[in-house]
PDB file of N, CA and C in Angstrom:
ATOM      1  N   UNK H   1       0.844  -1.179   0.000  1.00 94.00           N
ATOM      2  CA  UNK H   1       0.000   0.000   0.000  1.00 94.00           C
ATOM      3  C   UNK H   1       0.887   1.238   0.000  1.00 94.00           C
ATOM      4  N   UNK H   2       0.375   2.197  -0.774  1.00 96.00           N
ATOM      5  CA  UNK H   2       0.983   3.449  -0.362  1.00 96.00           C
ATOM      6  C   UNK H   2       0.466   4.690  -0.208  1.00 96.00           C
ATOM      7  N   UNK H   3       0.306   5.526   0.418  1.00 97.00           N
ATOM      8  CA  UNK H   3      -0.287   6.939   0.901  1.00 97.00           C
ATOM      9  C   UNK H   3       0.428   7.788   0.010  1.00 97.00           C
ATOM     10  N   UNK H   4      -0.032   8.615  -0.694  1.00 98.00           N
ATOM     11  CA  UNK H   4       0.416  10.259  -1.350  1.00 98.00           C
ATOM     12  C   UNK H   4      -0.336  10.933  -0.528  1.00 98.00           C
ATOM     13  N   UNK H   5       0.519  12.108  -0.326  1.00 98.00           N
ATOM     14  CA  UNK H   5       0.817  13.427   0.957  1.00 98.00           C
ATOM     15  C   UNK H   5       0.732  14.630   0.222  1.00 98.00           C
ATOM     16  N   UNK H   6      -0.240  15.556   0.095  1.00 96.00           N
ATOM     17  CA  UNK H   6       0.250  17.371  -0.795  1.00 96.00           C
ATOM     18  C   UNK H   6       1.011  17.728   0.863  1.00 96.00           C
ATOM     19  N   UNK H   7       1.578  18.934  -0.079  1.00 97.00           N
ATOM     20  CA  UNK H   7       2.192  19.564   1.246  1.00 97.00           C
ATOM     21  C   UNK H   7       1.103  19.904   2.385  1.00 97.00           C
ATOM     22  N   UNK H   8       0.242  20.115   2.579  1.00 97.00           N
ATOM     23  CA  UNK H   8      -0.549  20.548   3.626  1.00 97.00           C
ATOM     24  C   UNK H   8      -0.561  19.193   4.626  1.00 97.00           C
ATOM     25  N   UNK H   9      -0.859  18.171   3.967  1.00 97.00           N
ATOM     26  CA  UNK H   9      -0.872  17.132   4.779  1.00 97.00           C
ATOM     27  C   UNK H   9       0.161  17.061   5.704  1.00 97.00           C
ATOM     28  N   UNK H  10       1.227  16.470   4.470  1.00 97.00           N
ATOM     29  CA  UNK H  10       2.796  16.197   4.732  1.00 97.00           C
ATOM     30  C   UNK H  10       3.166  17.193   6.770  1.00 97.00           C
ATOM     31  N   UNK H  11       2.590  18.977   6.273  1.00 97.00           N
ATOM     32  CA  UNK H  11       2.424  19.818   7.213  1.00 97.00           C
ATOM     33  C   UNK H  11       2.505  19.591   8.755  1.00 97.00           C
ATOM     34  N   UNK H  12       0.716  19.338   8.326  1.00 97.00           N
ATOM     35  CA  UNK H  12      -0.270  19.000   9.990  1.00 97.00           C
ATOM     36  C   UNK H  12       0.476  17.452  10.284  1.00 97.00           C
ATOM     37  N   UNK H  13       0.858  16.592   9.335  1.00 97.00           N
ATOM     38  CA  UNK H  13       1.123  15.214  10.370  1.00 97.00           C
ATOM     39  C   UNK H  13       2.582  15.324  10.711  1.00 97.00           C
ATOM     40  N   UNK H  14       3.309  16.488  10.701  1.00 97.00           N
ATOM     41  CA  UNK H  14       4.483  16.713  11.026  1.00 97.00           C
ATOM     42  C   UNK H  14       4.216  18.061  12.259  1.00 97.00           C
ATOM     43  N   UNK H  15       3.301  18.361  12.523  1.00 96.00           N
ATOM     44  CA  UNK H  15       2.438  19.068  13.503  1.00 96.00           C
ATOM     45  C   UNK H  15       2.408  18.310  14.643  1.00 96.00           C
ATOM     46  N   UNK H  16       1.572  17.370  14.257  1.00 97.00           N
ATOM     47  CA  UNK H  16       0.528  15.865  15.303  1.00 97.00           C
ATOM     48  C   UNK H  16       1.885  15.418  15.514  1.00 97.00           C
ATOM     49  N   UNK H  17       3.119  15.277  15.284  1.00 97.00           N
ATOM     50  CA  UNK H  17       4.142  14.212  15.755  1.00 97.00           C
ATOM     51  C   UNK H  17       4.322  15.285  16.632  1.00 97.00           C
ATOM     52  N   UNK H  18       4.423  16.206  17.016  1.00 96.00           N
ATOM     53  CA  UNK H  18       5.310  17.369  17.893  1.00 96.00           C
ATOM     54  C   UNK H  18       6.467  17.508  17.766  1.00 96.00           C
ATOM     55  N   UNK H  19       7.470  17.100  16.942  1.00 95.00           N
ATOM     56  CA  UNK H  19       8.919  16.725  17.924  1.00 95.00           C
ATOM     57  C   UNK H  19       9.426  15.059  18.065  1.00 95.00           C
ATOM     58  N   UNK H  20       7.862  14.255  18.801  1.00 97.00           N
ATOM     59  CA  UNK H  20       8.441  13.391  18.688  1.00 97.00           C
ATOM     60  C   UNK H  20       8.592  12.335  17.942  1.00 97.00           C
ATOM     61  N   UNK H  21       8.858  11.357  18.184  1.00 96.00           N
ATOM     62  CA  UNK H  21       8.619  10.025  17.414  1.00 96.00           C
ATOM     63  C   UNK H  21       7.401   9.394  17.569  1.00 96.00           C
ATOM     64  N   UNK H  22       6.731   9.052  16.509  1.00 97.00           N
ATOM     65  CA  UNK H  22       5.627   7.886  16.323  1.00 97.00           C
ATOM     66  C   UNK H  22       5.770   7.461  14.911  1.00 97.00           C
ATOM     67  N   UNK H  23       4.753   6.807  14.820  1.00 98.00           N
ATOM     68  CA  UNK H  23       4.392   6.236  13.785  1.00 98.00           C
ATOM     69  C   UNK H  23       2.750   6.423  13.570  1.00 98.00           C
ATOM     70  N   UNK H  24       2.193   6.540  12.467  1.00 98.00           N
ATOM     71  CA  UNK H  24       0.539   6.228  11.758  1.00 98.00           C
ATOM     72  C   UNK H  24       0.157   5.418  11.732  1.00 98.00           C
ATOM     73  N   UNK H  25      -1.169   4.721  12.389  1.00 98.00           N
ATOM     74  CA  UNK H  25      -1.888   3.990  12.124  1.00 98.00           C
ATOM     75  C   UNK H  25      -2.815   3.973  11.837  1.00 98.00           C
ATOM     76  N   UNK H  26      -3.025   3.568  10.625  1.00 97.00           N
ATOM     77  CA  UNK H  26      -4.426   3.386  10.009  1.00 97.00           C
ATOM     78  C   UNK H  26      -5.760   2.626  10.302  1.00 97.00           C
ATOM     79  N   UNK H  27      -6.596   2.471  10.840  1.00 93.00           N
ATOM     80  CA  UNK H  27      -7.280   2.474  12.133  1.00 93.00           C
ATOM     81  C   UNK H  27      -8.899   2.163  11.592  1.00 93.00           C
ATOM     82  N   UNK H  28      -9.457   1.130  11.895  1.00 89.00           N
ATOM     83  CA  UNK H  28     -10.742   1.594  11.640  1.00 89.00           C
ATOM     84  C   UNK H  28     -11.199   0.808  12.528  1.00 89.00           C
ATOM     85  N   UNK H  29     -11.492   2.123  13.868  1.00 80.00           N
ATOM     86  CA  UNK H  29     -11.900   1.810  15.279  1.00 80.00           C
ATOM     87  C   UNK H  29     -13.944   1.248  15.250  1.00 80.00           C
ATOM     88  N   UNK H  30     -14.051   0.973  15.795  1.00 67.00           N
ATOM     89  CA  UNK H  30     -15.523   0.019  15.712  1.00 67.00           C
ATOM     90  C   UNK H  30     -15.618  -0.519  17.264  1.00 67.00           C
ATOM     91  N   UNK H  31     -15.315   0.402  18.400  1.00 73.00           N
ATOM     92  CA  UNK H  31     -15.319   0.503  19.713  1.00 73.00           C
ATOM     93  C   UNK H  31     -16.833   0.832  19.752  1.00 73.00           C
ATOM     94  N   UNK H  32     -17.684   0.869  20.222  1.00 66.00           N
ATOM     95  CA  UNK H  32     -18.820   1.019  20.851  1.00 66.00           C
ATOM     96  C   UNK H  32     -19.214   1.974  19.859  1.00 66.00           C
ATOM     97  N   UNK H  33     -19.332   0.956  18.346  1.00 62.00           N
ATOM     98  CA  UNK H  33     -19.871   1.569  17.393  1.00 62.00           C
ATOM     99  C   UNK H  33     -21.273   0.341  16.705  1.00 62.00           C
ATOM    100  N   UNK H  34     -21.761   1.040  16.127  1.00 58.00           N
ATOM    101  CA  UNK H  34     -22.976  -0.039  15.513  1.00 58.00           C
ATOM    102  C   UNK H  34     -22.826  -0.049  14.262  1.00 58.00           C
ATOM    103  N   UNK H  35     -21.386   0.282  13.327  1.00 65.00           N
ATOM    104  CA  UNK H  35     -21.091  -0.361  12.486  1.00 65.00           C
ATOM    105  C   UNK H  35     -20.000  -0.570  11.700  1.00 65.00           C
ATOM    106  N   UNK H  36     -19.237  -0.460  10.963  1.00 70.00           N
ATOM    107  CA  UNK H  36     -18.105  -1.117  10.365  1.00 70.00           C
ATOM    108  C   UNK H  36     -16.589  -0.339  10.692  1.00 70.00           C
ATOM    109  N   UNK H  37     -17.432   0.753  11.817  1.00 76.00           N
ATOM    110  CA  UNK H  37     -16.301   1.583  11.986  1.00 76.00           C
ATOM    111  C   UNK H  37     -15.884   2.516  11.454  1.00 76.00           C
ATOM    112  N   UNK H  38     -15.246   3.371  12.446  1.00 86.00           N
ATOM    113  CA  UNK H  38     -14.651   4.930  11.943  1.00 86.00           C
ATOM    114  C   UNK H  38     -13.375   5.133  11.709  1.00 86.00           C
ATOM    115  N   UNK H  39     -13.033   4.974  10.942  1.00 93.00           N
ATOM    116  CA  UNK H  39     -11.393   5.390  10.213  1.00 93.00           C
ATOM    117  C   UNK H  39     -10.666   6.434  10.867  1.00 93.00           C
ATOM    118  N   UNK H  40      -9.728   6.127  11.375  1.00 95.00           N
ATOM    119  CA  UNK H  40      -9.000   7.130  12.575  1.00 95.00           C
ATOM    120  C   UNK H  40      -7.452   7.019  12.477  1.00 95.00           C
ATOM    121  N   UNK H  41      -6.762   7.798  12.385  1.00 97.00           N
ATOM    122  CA  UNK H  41      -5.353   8.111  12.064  1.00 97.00           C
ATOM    123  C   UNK H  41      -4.488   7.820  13.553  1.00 97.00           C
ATOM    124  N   UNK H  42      -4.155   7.201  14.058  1.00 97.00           N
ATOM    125  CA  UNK H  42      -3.697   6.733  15.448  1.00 97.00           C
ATOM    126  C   UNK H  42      -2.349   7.473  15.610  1.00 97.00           C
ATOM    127  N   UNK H  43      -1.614   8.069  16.299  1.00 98.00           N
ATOM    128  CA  UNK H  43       0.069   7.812  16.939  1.00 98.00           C
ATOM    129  C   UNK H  43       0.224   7.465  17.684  1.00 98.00           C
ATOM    130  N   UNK H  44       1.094   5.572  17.151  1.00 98.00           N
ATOM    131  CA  UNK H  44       1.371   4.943  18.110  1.00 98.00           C
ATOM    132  C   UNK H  44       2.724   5.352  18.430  1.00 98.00           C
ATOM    133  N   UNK H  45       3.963   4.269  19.637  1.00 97.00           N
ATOM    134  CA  UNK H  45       5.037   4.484  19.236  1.00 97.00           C
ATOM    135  C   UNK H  45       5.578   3.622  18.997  1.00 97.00           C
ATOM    136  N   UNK H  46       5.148   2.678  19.002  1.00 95.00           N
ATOM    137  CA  UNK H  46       5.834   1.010  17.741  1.00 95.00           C
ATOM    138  C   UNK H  46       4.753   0.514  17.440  1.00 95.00           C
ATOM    139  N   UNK H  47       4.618  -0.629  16.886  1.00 95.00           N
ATOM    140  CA  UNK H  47       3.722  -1.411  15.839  1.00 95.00           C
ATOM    141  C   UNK H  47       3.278  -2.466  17.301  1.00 95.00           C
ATOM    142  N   UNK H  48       2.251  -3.202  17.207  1.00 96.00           N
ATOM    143  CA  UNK H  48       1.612  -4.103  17.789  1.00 96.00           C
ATOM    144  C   UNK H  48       2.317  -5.197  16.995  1.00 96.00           C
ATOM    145  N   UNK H  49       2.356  -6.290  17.640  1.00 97.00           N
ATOM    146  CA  UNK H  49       3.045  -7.474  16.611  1.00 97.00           C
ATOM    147  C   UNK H  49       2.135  -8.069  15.243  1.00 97.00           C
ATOM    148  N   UNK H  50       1.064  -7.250  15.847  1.00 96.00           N
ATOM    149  CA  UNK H  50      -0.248  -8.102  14.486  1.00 96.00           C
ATOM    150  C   UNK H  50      -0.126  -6.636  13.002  1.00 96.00           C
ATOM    151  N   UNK H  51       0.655  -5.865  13.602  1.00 97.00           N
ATOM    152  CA  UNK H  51       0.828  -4.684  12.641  1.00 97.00           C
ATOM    153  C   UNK H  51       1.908  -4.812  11.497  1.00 97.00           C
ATOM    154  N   UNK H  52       1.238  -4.397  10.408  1.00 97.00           N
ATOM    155  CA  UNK H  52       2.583  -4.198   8.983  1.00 97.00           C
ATOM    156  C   UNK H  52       2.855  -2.869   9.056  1.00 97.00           C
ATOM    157  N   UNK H  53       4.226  -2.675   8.490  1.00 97.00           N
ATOM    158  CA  UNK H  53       4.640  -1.436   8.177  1.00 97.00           C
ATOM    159  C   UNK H  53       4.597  -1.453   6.460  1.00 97.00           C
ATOM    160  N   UNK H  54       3.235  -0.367   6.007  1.00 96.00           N
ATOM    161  CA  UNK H  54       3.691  -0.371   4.609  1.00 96.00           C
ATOM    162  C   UNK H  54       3.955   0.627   4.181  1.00 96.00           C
ATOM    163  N   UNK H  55       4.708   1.754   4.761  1.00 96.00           N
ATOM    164  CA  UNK H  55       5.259   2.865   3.621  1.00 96.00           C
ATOM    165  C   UNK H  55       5.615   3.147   5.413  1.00 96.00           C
ATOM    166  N   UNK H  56       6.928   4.020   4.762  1.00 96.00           N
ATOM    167  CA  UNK H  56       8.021   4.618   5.207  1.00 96.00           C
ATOM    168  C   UNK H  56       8.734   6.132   5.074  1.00 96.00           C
ATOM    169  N   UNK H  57       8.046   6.538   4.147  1.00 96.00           N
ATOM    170  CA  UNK H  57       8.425   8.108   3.812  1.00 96.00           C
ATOM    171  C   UNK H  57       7.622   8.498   3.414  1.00 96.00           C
ATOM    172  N   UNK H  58       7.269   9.700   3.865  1.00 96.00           N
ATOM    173  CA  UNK H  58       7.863  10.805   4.904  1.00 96.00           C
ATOM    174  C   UNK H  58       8.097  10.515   6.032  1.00 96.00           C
ATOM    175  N   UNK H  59       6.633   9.665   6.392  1.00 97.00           N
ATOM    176  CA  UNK H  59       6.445   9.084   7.946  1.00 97.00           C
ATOM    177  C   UNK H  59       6.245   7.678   7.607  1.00 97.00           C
ATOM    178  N   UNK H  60       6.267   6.633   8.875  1.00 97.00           N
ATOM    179  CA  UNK H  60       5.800   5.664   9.024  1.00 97.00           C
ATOM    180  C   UNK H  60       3.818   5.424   8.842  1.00 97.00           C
ATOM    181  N   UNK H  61       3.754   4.708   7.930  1.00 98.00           N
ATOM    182  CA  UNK H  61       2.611   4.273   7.920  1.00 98.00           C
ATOM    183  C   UNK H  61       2.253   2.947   8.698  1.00 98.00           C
ATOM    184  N   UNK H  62       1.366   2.240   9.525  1.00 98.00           N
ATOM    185  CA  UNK H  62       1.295   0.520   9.795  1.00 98.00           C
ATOM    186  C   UNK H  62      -0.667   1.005   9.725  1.00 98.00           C
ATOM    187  N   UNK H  63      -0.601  -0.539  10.028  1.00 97.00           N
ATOM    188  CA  UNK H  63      -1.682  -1.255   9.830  1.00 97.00           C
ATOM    189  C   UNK H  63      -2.140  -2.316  10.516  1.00 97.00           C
ATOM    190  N   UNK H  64      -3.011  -2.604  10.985  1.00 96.00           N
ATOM    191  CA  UNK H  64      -3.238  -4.223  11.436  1.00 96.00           C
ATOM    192  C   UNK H  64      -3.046  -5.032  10.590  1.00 96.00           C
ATOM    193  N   UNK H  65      -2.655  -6.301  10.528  1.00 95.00           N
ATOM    194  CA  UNK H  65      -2.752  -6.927   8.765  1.00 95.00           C
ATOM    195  C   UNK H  65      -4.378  -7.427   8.827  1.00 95.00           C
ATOM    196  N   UNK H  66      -5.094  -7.800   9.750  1.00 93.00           N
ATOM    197  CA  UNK H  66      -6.526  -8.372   9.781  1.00 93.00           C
ATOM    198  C   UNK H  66      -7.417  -7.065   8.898  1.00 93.00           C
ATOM    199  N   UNK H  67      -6.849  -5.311   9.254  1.00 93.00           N
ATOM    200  CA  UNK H  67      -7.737  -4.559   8.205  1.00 93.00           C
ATOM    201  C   UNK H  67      -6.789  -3.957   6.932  1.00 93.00           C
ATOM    202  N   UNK H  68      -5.710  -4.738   6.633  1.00 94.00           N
ATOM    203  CA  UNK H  68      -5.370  -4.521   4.926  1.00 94.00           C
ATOM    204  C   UNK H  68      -6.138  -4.337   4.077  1.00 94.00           C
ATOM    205  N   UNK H  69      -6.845  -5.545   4.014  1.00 93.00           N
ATOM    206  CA  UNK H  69      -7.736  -5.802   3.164  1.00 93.00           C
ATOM    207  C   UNK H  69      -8.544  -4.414   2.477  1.00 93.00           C
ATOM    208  N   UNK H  70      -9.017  -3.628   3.851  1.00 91.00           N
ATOM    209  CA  UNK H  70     -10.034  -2.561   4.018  1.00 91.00           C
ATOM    210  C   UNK H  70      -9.168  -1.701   2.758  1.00 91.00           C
ATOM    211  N   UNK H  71      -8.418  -1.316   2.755  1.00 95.00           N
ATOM    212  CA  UNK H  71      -7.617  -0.314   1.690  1.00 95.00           C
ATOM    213  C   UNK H  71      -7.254  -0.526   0.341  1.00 95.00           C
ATOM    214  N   UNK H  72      -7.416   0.446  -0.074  1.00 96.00           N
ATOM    215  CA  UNK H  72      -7.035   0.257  -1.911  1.00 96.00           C
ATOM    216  C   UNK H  72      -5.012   0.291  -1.528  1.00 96.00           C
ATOM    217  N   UNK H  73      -4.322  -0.319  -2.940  1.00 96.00           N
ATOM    218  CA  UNK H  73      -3.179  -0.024  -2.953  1.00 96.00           C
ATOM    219  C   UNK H  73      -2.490   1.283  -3.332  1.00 96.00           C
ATOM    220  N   UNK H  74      -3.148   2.224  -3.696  1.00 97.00           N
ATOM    221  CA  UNK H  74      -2.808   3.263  -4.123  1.00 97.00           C
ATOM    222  C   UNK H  74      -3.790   4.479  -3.577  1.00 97.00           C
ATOM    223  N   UNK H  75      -3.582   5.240  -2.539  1.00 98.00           N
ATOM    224  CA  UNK H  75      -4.636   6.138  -1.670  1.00 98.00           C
ATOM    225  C   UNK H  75      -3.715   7.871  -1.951  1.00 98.00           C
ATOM    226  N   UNK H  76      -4.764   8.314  -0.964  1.00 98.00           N
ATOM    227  CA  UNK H  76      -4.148   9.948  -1.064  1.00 98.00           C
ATOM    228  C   UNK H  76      -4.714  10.021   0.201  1.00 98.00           C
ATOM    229  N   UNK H  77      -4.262  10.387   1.131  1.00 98.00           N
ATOM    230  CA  UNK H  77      -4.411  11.211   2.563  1.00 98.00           C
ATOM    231  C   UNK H  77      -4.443  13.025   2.059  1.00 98.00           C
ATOM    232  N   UNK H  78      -5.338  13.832   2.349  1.00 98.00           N
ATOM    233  CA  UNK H  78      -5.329  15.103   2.185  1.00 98.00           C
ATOM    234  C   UNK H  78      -5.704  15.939   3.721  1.00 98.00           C
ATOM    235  N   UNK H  79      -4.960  16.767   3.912  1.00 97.00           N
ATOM    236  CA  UNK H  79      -5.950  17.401   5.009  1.00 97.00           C
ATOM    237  C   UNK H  79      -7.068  18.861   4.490  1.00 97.00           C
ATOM    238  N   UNK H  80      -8.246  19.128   5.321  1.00 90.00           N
ATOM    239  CA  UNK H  80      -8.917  19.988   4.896  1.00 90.00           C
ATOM    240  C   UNK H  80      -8.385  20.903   5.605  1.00 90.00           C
ATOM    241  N   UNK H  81      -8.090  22.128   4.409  1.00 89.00           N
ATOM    242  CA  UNK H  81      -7.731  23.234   4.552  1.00 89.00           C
ATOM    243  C   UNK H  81      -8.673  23.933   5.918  1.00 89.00           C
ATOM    244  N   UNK H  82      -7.917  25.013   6.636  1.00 89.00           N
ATOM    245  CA  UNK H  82      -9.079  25.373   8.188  1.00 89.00           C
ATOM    246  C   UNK H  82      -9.949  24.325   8.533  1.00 89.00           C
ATOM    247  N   UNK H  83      -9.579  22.975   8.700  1.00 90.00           N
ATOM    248  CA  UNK H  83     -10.317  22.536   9.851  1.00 90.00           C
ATOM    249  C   UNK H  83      -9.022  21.149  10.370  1.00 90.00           C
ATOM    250  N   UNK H  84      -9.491  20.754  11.221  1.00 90.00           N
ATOM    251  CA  UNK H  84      -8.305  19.664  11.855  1.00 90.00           C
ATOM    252  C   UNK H  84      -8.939  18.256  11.481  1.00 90.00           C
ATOM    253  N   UNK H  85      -9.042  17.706  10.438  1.00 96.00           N
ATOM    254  CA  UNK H  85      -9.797  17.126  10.017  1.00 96.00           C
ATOM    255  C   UNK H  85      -8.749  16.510   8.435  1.00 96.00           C
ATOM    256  N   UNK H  86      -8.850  15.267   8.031  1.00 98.00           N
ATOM    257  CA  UNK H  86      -8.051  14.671   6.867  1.00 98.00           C
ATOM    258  C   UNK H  86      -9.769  13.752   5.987  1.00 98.00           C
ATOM    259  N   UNK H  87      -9.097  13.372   4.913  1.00 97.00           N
ATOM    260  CA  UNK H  87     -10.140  12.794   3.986  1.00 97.00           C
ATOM    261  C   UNK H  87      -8.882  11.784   3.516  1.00 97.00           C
ATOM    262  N   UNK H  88      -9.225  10.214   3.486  1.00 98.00           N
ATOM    263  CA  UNK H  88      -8.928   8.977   2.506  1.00 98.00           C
ATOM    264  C   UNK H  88      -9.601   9.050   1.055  1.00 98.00           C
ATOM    265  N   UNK H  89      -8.760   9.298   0.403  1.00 97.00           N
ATOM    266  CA  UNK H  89      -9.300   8.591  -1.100  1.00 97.00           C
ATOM    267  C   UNK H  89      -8.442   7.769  -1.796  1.00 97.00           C
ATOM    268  N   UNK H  90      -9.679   6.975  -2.873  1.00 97.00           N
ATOM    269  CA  UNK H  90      -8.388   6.436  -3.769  1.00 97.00           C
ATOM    270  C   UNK H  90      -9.070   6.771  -5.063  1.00 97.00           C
ATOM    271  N   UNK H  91      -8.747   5.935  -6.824  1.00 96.00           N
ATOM    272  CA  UNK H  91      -9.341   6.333  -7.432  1.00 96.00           C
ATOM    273  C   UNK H  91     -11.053   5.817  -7.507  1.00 96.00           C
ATOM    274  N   UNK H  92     -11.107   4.474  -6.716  1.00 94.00           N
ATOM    275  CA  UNK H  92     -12.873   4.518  -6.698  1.00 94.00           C
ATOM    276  C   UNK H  92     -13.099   4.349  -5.386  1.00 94.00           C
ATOM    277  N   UNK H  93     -12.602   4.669  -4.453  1.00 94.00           N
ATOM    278  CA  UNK H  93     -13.094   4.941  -2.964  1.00 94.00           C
ATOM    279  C   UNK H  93     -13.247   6.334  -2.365  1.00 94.00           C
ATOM    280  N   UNK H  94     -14.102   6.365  -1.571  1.00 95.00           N
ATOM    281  CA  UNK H  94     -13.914   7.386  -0.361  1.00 95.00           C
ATOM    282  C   UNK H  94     -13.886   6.638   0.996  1.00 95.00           C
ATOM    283  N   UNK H  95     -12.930   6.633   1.045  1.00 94.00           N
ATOM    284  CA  UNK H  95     -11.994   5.674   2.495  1.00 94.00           C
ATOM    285  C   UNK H  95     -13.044   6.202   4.030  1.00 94.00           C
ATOM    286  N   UNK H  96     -12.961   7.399   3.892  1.00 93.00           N
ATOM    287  CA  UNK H  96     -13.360   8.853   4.775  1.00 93.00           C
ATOM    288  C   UNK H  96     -13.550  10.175   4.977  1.00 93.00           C
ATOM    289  N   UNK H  97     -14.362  11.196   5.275  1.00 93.00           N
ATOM    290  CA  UNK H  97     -13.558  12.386   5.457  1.00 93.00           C
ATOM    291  C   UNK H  97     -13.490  12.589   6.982  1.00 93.00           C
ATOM    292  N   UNK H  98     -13.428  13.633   7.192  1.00 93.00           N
ATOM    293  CA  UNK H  98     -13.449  14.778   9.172  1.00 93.00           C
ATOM    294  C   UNK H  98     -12.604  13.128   9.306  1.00 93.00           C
ATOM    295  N   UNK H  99     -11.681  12.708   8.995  1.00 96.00           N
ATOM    296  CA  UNK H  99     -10.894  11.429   9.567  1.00 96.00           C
ATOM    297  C   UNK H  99      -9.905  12.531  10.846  1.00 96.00           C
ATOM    298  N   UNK H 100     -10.017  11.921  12.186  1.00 95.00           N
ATOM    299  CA  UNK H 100      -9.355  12.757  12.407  1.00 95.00           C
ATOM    300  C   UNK H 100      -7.984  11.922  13.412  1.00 95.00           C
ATOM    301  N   UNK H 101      -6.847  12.529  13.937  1.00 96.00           N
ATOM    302  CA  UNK H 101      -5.747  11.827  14.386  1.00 96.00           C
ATOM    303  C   UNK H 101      -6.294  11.828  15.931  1.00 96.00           C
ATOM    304  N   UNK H 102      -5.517  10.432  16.550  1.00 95.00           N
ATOM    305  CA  UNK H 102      -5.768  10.228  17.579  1.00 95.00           C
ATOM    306  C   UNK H 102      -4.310  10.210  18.559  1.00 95.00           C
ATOM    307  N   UNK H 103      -3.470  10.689  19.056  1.00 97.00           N
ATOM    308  CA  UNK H 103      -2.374  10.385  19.528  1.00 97.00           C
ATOM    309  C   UNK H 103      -2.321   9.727  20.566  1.00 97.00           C
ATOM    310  N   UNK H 104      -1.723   8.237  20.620  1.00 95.00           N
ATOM    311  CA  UNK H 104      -2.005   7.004  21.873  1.00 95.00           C
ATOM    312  C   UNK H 104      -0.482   7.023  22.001  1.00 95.00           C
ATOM    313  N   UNK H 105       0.473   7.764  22.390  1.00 95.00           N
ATOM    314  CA  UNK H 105       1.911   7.503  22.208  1.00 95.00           C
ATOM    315  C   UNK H 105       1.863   7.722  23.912  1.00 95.00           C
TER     316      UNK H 105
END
């Protein structure tokens, strides 16, 4: 899999790290939800052992491997201009929008 970044993105998730180290996780939380779940941008600070790392630059991307599946191989992470808020696309998905980061570091 791989994520494309415009600069704005690239920006705010170099914002959300502060300084420090993490990594992205791509997330589709379904916690005390009634259905397939909400797509949520995580900072962890290592991988869970059930996690892949699939892209590496700019930032670390992972994943659970149980929700791979969920993703196209070729996506775009964008953030919306004035609001704190990102959108998933690919060319026939809308992954998400208001996706927003969660920092668990």
């Amino acid at each position: 899999m791989q994520i494309q970044l415009n600069p704005l993105t690239t920006e705010r998730l170099t914002e959300s790290l502060a300084g420090k180290p993490g990594q992205f996780k791509m997330f589709y939380d379904t916690e005390d939800c009634g259905c397939n779940g909400v797509l949520v941008i995580r900072i962890v600070s290592e991988p869970l052992p059930t996690d892949i790392v699939f892209q590496t630059e700019p930032f670390t991307f992972i994943c659970d491997r149980q929700q791979e599946s969920l993703f196209d191989e070729n996506m775009k992470l964008e953030a919306e201009a004035g609001y704190p808020a990102y959108k998933l696309t690919s060319d026939s998905t809308l992954f998400g929008s208001n996706i927003r980061v969660d920092d668990r570091r």
